[in-house]
Short mmCIF file of C-alpha atoms in Angstrom, two decimals:
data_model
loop_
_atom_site.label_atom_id
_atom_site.label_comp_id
_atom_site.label_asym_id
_atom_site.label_seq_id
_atom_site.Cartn_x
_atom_site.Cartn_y
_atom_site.Cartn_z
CA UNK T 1295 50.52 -24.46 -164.78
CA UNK T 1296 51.28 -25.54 -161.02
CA UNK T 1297 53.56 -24.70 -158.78
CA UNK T 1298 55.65 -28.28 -159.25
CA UNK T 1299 55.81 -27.45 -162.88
CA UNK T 1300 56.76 -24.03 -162.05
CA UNK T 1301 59.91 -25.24 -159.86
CA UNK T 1302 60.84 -27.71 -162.59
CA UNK T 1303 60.78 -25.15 -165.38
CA UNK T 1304 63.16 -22.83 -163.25
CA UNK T 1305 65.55 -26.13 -162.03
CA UNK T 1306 65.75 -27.43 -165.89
CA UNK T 1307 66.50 -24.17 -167.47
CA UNK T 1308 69.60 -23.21 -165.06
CA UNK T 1309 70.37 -26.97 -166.03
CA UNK T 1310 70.61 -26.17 -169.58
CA UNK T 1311 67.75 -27.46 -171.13
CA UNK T 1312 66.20 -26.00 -173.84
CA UNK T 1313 62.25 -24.22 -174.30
CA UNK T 1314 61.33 -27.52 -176.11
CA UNK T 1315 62.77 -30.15 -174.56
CA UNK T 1316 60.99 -29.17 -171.62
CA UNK T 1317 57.65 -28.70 -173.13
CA UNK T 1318 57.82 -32.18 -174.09
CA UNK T 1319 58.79 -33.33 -170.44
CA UNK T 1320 56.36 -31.56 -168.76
CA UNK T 1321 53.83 -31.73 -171.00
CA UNK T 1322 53.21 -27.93 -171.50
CA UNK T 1323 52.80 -26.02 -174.84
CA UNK T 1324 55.95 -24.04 -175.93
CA UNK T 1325 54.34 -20.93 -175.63
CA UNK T 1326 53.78 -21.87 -171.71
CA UNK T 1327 57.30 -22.36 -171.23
CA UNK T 1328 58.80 -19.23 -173.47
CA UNK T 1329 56.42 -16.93 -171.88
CA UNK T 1330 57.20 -17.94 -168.25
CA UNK T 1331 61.06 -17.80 -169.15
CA UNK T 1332 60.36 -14.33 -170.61
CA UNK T 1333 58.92 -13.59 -167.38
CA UNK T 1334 61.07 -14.62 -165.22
CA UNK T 1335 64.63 -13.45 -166.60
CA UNK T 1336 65.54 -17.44 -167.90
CA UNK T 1337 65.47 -16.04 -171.86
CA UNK T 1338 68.13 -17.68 -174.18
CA UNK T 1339 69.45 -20.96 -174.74
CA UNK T 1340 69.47 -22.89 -171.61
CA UNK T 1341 72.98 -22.48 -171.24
CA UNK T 1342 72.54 -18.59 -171.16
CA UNK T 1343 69.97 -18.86 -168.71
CA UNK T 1344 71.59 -20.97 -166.68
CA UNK T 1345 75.03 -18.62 -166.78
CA UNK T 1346 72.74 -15.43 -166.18
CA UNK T 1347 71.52 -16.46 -163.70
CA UNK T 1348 74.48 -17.85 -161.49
CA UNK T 1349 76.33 -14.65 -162.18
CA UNK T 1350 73.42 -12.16 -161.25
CA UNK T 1351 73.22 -14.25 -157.61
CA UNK T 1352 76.55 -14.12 -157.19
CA UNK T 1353 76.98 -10.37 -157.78
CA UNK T 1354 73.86 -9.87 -155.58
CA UNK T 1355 71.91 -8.46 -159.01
CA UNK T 1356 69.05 -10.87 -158.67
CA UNK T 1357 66.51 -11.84 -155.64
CA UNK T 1358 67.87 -15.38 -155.43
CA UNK T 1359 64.35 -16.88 -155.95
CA UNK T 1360 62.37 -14.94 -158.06
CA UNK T 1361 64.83 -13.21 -160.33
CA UNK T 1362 63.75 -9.86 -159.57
CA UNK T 1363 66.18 -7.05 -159.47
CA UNK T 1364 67.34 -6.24 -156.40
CA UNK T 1365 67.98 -2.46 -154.74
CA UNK T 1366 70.65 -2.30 -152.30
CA UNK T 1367 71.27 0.23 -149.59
CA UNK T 1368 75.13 1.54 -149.38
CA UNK T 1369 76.54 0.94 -146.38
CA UNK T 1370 74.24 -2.09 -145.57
CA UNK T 1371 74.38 -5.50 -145.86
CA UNK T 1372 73.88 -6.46 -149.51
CA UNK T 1373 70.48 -8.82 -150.34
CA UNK T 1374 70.05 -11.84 -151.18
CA UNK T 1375 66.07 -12.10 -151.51
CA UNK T 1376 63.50 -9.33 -152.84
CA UNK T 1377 61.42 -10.01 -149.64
CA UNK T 1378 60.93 -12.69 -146.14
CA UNK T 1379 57.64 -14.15 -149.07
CA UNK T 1380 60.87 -15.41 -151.57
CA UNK T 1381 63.25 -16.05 -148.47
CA UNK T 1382 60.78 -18.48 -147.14
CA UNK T 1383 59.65 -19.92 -150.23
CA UNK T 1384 62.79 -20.39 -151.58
CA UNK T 1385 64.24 -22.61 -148.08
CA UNK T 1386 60.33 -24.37 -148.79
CA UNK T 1387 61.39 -25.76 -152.44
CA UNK T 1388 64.85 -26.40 -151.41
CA UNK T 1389 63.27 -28.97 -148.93
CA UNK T 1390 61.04 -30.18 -150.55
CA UNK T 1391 63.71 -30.86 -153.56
CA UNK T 1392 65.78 -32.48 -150.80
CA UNK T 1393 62.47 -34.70 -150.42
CA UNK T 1394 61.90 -35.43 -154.12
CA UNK T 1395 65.40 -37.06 -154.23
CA UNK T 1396 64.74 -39.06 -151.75
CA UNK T 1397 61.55 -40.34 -153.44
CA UNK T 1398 62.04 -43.89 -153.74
CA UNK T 1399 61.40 -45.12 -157.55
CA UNK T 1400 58.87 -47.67 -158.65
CA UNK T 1401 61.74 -49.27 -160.47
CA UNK T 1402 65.23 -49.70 -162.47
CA UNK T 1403 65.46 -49.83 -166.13
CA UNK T 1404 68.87 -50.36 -167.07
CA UNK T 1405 70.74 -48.10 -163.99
CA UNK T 1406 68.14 -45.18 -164.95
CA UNK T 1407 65.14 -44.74 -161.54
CA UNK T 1408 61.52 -45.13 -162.98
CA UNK T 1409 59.41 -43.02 -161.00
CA UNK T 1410 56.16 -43.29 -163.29
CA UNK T 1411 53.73 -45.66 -163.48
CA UNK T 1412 54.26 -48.14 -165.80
CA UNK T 1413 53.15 -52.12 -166.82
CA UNK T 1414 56.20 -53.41 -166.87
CA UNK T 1415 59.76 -52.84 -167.96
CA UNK T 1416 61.14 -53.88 -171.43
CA UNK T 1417 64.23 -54.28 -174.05
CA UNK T 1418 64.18 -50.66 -176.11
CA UNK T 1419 65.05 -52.83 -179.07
CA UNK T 1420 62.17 -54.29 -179.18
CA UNK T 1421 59.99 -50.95 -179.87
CA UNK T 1422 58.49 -49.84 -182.85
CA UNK T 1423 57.63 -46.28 -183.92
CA UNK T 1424 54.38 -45.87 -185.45
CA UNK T 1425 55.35 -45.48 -188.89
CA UNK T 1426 52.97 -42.74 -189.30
CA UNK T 1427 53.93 -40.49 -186.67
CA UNK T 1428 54.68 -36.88 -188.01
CA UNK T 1429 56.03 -35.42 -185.52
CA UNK T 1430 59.86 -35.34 -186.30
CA UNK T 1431 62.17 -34.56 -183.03
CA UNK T 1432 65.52 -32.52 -183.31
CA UNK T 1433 69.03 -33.33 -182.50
CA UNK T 1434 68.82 -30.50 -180.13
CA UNK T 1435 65.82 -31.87 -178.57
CA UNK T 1436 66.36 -35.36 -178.44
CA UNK T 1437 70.15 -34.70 -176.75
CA UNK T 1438 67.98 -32.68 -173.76
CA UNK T 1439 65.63 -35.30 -173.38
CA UNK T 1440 68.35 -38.06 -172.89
CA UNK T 1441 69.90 -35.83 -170.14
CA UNK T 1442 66.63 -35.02 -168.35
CA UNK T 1443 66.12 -38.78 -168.18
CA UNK T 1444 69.58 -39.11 -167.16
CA UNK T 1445 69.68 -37.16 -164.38
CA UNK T 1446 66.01 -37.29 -163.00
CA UNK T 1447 64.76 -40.59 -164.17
CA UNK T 1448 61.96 -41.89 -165.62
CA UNK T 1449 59.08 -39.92 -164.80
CA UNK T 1450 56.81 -40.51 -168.51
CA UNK T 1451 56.51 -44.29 -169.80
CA UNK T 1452 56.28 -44.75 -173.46
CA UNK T 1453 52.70 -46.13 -174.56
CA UNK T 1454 52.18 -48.76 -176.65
CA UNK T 1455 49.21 -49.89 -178.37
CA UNK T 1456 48.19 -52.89 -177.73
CA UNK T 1457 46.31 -53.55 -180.87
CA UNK T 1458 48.93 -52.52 -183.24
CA UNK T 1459 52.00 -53.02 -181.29
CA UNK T 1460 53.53 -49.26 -181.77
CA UNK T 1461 54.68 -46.53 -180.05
CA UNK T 1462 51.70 -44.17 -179.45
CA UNK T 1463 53.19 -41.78 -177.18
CA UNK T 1464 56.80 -41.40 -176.49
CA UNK T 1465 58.69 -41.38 -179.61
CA UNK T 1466 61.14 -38.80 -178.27
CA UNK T 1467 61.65 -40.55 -175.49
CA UNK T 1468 61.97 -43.73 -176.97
CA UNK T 1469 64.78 -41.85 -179.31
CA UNK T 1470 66.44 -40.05 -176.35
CA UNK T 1471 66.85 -43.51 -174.45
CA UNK T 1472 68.71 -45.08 -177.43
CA UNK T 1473 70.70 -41.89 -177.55
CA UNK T 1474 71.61 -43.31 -173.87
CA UNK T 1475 72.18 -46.11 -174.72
CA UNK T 1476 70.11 -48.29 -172.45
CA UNK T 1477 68.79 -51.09 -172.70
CA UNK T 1478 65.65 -50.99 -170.90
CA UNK T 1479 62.13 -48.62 -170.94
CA UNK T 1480 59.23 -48.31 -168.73
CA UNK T 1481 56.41 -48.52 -171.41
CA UNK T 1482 52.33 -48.33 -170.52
CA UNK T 1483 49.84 -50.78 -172.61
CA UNK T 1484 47.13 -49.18 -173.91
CA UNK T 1485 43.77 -50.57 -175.68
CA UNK T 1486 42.60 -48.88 -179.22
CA UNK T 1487 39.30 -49.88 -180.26
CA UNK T 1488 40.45 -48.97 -183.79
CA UNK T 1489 43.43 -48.07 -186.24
CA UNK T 1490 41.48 -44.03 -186.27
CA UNK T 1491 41.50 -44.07 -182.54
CA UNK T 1492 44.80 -44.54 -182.27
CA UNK T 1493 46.04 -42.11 -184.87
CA UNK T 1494 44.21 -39.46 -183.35
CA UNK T 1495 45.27 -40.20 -179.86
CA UNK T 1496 49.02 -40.44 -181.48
CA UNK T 1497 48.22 -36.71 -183.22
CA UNK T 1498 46.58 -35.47 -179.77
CA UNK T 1499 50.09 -36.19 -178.07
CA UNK T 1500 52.15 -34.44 -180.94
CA UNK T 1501 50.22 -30.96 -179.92
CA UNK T 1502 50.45 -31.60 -176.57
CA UNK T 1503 53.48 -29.40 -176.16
CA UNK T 1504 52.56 -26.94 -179.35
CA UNK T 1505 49.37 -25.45 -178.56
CA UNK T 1506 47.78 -26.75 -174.83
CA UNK T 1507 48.64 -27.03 -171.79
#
């Protein structure tokens, strides 16, 4: 896991989002992301986390970076941060979040910023789920999706195989943008020198975010 993914683990969960919502996102396995939340105080639904952790900074509980419990001294000024490593890192990612805003994106798709690579924008009507795709996405999940895209953009196309004409990778997303609403996708052509090779490239992305990193 890096550092980026690290940071957007931390920022999703005090959003709200759920353990596998941003699995899929990040491309992580679940157990990544529920054992770094256990780690790190951010246990719960996202919405717990999230509340947690707003009311431990405030009341001066929790190192406002790390989530480690703080010791105060009476009589002295109350902390903030566990250390100067977590004071400094902390004003580090807040700048460099302040820089990832203002990231300009490769392109629109319907209002919504497209930061990934992509070939080329189209209608989301016009996408087709590979009819033998397994993998079967939750309300739950599919409702966190279509707010991460919401509010950070487009930062996974949805691949499409250029010999068959389906959705290879991407189904959730391709679900969570008609949750949205939109009319528009950033989608990646892909070449399948059989019907095999794409099935088991479609199955490879499905355990992406159950069992590897």
């Amino acid at each position: 896991m890096t550092d980026k993914q690290r940071k957007q683990i931390r920022k999703l969960r005090y959003e709200g989002a759920g353990y596998k919502a941003i699995a899929t996102e990040l491309d992580l396995s679940l157990n990544t992301v529920k054992s770094y939340c256990r780690r790190n105080l951010l246990q719960g639904t996202g919405s717990v986390a999230a509340i947690n952790n707003l009311v431990s900074v405030e009341k001066g509980l929790v190192c406002k970076h790390c989530g480690k419990q703080l010791q105060h001294t009476e009589g002295k000024r109350k902390k903030v941060f566990c250390g100067d490593s977590c004071r400094k890192k902390h004003w580090k990612q807040k700048k460099e979040l302040e820089m990832i805003e203002k990231v300009e994106p490769k392109a629109v798709a319907d209002g919504i910023a497209v930061f990934c690579a992509h070939d080329k924008i189209i209608e989301t009507d016009s996408l087709v789920g590979n009819p033998r795709n397994p993998n079967k996405h939750p309300t739950e999940q599919i409702d966190a999706l279509a707010k991460i895209i919401k509010r950070q953009g487009w930062r996974h196309p949805i691949v499409i195989s250029n010999r068959s004409g389906f959705v290879v990778k991407g189904h959730g997303r391709l679900l969570a943008a008609k949750k949205l609403g939109v009319s528009e996708v950033p989608v990646d052509y892909q070449n399948y020198e059989s019907e095999a090779s794409e099935y088991a490239d479609l199955m490879a992305d499905n355990k992406i975010p159950l069992s590897t990193t």
